[in-house]
JSON list of C-alpha atoms in Angstrom, two decimals:
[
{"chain": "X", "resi": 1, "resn": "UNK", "atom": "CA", "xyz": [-6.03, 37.83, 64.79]},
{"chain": "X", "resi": 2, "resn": "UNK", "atom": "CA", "xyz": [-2.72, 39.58, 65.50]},
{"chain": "X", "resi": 3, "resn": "UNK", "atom": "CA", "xyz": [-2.03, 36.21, 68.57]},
{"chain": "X", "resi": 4, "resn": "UNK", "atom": "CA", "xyz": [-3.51, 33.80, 65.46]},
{"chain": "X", "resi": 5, "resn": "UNK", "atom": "CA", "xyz": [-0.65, 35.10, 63.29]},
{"chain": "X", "resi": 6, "resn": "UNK", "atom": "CA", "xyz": [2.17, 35.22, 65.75]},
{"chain": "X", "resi": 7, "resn": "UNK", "atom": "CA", "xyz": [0.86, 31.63, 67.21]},
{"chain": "X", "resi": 8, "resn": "UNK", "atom": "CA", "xyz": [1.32, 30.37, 63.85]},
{"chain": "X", "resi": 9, "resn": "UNK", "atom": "CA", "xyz": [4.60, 31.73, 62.25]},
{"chain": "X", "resi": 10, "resn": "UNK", "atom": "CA", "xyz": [6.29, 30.58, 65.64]},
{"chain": "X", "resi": 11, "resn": "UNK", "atom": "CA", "xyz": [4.35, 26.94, 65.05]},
{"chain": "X", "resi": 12, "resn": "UNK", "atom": "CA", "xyz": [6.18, 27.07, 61.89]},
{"chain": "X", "resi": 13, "resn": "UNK", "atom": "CA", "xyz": [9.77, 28.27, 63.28]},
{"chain": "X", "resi": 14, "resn": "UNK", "atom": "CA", "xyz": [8.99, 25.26, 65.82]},
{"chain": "X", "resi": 15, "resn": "UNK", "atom": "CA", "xyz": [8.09, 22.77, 62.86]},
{"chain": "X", "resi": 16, "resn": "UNK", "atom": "CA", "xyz": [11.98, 24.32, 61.45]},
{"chain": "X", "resi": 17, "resn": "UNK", "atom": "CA", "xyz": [12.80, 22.64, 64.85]},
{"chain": "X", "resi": 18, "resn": "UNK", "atom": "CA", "xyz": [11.14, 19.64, 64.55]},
{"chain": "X", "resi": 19, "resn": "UNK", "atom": "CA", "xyz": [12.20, 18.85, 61.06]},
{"chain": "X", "resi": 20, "resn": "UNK", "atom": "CA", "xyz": [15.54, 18.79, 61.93]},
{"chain": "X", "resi": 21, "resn": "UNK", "atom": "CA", "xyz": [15.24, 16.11, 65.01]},
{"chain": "X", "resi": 22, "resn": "UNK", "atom": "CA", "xyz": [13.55, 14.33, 63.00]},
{"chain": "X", "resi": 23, "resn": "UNK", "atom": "CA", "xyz": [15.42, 13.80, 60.03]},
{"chain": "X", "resi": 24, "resn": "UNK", "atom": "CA", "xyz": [18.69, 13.76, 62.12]},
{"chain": "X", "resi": 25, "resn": "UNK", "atom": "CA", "xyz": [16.96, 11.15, 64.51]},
{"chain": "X", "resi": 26, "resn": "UNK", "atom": "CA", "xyz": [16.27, 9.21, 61.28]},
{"chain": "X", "resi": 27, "resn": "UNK", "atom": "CA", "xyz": [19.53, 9.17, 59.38]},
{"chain": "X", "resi": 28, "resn": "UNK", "atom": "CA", "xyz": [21.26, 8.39, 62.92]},
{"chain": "X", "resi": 29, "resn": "UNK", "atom": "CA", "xyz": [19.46, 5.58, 63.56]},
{"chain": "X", "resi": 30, "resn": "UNK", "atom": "CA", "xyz": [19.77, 4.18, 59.90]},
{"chain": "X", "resi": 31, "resn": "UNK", "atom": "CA", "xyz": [23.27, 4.45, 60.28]},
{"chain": "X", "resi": 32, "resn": "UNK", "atom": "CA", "xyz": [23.60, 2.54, 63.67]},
{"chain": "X", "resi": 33, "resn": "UNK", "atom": "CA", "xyz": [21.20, -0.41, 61.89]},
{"chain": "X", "resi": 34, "resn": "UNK", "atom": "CA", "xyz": [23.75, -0.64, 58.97]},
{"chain": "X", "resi": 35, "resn": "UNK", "atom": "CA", "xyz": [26.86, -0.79, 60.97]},
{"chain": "X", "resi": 36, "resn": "UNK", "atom": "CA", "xyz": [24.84, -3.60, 63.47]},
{"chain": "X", "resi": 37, "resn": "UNK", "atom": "CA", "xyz": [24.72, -5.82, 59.73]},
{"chain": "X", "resi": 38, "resn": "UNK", "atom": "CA", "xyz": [21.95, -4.58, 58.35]},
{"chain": "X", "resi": 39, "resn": "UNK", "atom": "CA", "xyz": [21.66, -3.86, 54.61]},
{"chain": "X", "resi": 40, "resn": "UNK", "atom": "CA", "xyz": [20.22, -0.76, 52.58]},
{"chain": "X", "resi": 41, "resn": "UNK", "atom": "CA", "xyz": [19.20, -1.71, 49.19]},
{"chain": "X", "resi": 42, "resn": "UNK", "atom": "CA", "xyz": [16.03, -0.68, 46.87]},
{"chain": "X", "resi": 43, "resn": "UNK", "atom": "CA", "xyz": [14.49, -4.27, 48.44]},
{"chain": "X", "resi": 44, "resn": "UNK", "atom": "CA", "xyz": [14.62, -3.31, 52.38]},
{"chain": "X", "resi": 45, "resn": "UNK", "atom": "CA", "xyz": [13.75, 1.00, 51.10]},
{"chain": "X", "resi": 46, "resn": "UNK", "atom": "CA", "xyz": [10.69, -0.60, 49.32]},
{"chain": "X", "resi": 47, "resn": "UNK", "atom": "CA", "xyz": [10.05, -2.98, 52.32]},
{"chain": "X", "resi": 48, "resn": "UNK", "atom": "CA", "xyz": [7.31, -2.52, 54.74]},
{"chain": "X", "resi": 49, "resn": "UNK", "atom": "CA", "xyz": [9.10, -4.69, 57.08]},
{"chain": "X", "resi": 50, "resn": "UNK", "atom": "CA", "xyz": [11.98, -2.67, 57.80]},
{"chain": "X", "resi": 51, "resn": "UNK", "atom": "CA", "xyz": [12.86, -1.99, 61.21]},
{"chain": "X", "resi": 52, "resn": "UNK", "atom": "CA", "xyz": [15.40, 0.10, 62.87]},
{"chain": "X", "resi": 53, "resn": "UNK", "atom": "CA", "xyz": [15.14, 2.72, 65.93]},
{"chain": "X", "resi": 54, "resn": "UNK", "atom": "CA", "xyz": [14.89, 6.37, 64.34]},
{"chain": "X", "resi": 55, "resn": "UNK", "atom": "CA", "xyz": [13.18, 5.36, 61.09]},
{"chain": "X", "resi": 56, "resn": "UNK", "atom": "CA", "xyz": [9.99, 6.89, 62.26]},
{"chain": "X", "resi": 57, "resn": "UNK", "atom": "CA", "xyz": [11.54, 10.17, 62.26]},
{"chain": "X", "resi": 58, "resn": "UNK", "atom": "CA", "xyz": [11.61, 10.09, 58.07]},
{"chain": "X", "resi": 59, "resn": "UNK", "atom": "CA", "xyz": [7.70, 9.49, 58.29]},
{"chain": "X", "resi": 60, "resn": "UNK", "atom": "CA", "xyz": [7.83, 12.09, 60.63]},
{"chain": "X", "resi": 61, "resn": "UNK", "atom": "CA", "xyz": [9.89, 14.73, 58.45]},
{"chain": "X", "resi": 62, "resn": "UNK", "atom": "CA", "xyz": [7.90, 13.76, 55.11]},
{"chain": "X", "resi": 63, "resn": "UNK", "atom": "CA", "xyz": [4.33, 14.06, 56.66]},
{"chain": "X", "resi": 64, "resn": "UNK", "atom": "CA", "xyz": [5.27, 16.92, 58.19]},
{"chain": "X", "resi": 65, "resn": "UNK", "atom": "CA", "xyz": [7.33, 18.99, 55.45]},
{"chain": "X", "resi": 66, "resn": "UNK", "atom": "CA", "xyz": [4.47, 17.75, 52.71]},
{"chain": "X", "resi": 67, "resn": "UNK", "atom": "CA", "xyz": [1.21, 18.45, 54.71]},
{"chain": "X", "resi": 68, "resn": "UNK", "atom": "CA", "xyz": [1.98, 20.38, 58.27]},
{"chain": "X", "resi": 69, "resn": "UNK", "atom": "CA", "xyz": [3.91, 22.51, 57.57]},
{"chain": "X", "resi": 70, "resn": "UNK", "atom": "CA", "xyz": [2.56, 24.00, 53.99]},
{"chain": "X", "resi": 71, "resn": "UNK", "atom": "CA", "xyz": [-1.09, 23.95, 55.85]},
{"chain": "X", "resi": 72, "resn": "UNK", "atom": "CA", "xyz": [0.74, 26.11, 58.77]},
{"chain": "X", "resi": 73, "resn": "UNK", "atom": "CA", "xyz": [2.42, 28.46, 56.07]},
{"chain": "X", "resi": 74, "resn": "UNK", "atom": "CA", "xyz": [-1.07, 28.80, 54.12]},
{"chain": "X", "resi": 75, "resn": "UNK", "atom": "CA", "xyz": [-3.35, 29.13, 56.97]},
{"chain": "X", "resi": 76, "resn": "UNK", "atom": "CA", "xyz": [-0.71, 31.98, 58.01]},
{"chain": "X", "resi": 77, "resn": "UNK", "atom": "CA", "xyz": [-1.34, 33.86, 54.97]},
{"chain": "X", "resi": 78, "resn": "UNK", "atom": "CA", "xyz": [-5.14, 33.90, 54.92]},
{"chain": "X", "resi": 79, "resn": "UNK", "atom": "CA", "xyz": [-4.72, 35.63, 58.82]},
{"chain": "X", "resi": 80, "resn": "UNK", "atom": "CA", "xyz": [-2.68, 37.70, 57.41]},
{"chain": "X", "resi": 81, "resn": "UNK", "atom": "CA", "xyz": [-4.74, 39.31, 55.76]},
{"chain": "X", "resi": 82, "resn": "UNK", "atom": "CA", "xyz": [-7.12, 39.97, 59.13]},
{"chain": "X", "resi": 83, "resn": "UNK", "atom": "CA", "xyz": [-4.55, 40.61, 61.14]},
{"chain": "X", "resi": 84, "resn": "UNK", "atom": "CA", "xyz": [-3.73, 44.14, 60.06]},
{"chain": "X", "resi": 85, "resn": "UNK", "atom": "CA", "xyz": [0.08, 43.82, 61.14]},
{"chain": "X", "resi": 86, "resn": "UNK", "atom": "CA", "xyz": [2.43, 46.21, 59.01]},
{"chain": "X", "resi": 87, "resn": "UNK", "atom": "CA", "xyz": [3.98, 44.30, 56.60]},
{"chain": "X", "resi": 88, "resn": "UNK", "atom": "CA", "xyz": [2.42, 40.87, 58.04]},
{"chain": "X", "resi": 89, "resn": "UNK", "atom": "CA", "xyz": [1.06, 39.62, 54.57]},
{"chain": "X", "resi": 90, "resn": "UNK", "atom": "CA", "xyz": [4.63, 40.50, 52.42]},
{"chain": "X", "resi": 91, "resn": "UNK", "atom": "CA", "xyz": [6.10, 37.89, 55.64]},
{"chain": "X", "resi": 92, "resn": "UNK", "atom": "CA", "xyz": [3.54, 35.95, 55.54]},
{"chain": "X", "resi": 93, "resn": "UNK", "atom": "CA", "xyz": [3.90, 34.98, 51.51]},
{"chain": "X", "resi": 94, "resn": "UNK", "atom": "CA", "xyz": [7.77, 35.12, 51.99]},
{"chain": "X", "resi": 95, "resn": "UNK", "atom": "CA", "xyz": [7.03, 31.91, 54.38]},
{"chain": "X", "resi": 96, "resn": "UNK", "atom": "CA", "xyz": [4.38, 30.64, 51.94]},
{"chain": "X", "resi": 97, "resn": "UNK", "atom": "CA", "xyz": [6.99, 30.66, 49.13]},
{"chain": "X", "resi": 98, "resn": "UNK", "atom": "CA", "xyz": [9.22, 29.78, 51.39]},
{"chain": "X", "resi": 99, "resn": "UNK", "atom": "CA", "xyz": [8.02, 26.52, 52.14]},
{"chain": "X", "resi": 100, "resn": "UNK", "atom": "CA", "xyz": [6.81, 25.62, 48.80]},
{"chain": "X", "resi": 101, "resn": "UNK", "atom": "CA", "xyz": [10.30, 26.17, 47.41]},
{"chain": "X", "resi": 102, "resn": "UNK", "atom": "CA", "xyz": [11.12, 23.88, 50.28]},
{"chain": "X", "resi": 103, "resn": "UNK", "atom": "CA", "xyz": [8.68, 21.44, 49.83]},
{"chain": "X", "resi": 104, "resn": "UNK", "atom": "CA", "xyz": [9.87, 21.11, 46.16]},
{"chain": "X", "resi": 105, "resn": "UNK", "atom": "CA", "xyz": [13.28, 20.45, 46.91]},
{"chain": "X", "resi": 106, "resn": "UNK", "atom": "CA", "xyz": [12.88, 18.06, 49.46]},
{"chain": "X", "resi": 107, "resn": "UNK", "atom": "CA", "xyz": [10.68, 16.13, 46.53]},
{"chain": "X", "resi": 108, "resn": "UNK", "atom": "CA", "xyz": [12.81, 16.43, 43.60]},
{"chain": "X", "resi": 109, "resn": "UNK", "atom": "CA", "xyz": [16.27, 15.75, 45.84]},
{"chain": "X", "resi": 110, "resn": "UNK", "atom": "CA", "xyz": [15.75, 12.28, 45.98]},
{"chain": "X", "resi": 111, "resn": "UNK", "atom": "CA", "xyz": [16.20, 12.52, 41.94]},
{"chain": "X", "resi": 112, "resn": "UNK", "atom": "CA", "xyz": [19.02, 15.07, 42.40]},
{"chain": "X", "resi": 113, "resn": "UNK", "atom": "CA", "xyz": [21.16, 14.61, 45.70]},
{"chain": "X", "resi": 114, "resn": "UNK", "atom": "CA", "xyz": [22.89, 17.83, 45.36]},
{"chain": "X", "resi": 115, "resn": "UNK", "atom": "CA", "xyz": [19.31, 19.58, 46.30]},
{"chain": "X", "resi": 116, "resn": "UNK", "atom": "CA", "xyz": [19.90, 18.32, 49.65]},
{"chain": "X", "resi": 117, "resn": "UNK", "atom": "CA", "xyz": [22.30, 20.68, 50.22]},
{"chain": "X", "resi": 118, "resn": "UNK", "atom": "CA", "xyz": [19.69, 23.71, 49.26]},
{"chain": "X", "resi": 119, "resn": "UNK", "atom": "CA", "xyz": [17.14, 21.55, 51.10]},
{"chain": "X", "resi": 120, "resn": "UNK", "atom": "CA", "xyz": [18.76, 21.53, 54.17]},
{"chain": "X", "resi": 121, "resn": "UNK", "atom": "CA", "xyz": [19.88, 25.59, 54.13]},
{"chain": "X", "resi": 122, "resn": "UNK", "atom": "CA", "xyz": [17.09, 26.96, 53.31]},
{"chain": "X", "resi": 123, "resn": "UNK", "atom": "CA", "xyz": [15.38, 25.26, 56.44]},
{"chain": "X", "resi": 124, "resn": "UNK", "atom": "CA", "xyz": [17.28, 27.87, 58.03]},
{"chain": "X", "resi": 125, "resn": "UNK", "atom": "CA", "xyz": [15.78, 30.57, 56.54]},
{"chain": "X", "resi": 126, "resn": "UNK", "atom": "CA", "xyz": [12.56, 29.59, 56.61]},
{"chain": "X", "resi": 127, "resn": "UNK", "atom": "CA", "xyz": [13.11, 29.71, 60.09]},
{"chain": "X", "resi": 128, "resn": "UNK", "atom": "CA", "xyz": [14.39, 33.27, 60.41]},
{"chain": "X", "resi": 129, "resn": "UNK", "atom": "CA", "xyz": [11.56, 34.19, 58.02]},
{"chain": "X", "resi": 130, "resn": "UNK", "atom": "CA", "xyz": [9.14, 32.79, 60.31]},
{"chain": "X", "resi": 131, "resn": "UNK", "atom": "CA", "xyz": [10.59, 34.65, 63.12]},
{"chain": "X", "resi": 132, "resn": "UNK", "atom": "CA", "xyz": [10.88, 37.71, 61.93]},
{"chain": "X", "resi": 133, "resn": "UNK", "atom": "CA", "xyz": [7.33, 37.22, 61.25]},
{"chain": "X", "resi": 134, "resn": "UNK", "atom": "CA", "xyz": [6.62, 36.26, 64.88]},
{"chain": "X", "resi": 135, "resn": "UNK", "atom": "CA", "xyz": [8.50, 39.35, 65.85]},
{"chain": "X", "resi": 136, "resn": "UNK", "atom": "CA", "xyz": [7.15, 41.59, 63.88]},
{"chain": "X", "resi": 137, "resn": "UNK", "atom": "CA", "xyz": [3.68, 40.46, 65.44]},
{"chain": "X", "resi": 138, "resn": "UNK", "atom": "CA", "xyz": [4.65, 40.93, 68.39]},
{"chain": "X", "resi": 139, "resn": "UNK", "atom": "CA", "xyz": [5.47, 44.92, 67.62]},
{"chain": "X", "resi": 140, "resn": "UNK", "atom": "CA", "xyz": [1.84, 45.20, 66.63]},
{"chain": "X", "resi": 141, "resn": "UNK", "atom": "CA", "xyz": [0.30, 43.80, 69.49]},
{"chain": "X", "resi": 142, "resn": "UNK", "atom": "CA", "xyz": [2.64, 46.24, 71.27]},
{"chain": "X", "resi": 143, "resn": "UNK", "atom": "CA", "xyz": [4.46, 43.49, 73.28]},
{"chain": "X", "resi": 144, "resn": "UNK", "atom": "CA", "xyz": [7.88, 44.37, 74.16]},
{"chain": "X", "resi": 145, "resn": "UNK", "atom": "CA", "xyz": [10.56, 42.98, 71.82]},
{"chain": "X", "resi": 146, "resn": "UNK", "atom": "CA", "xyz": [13.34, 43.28, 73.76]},
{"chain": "X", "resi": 147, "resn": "UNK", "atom": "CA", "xyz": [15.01, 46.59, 73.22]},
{"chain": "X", "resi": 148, "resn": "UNK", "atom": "CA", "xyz": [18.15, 47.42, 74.34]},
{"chain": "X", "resi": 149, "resn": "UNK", "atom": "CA", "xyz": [18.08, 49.21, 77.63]},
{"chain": "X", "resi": 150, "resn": "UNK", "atom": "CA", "xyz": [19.10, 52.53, 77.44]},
{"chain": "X", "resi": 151, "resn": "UNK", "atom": "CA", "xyz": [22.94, 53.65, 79.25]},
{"chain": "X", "resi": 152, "resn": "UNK", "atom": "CA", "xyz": [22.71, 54.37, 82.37]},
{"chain": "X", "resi": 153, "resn": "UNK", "atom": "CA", "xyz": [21.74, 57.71, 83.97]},
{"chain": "X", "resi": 154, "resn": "UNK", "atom": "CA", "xyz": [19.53, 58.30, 80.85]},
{"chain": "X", "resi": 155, "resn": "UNK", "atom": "CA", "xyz": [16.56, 59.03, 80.85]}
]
């Protein structure tokens, strides 16, 4: 269970990752399509029909901020609490609220613009809390974590 949990926080750190292509790939390539002549209005967002390279990558972020990622963050709680790391479920539910928090913002900033900027921060730390929940993992299954070496001619 210990591999489970560290499997899945860095899946989520990953996701962080992914996210972030995604959206970027997205708002680039709605930006090329506008300068190229073509027109953003309530009509073409509504639209089925339109088409421009990159706008796969805001199906990509919603399906994956809405459903992946909160099923990644939940399933790593429940192993938490088999996995029997010190401190693994107080990570674990940081992530979980984490991502909620997350997931809220990214809903209710089409409403509010400004929540964006939260949005888009706290992506960060739901990476570093997914981390340090990798790391910490990794300490219990007694996998080195990359100490510093000691000075030379110590022993």
């Amino acid at each position: 269970m210990k591999s489970v949990y560290r499997v899945l926080a860095y899946l989520i750190a990953l996701e962080v990752v992914i996210q972030a292509a995604a959206i970027a790939f997205a708002v680039a390539g709605l930006g090329t399509w506008i300068q190229q002549g073509g027109v953003l209005d309530a009509a073409s967002m509504e639209s089925e029909t339109t088409e421009f390279t990159g706008v796969a990558g805001f199906m990509i972020h919603g399906l994956n901020g809405q459903i992946i990622v909160p099923l990644l963050a939940l399933a790593l709680l429940i192993v938490s609490f088999f996995a029997r790391i010190p401190g693994g479920v107080l990570w674990a539910g940081i992530v979980l609220v984490t991502v909620v928090v997350q997931a809220l913002l990214g809903i209710f900033s089409h409403g509010a613009p400004v929540l964006g900027l939260v949005h888009g921060a706290l992506a960060l730390a739901l990476f570093a809390v997914a981390a340090i929940a990798a790391r910490r993992s990794e300490a219990a299954l007694g996998a080195p974590v990359h100490a510093p070496a000691p000075p030379a001619g110590v022993a």
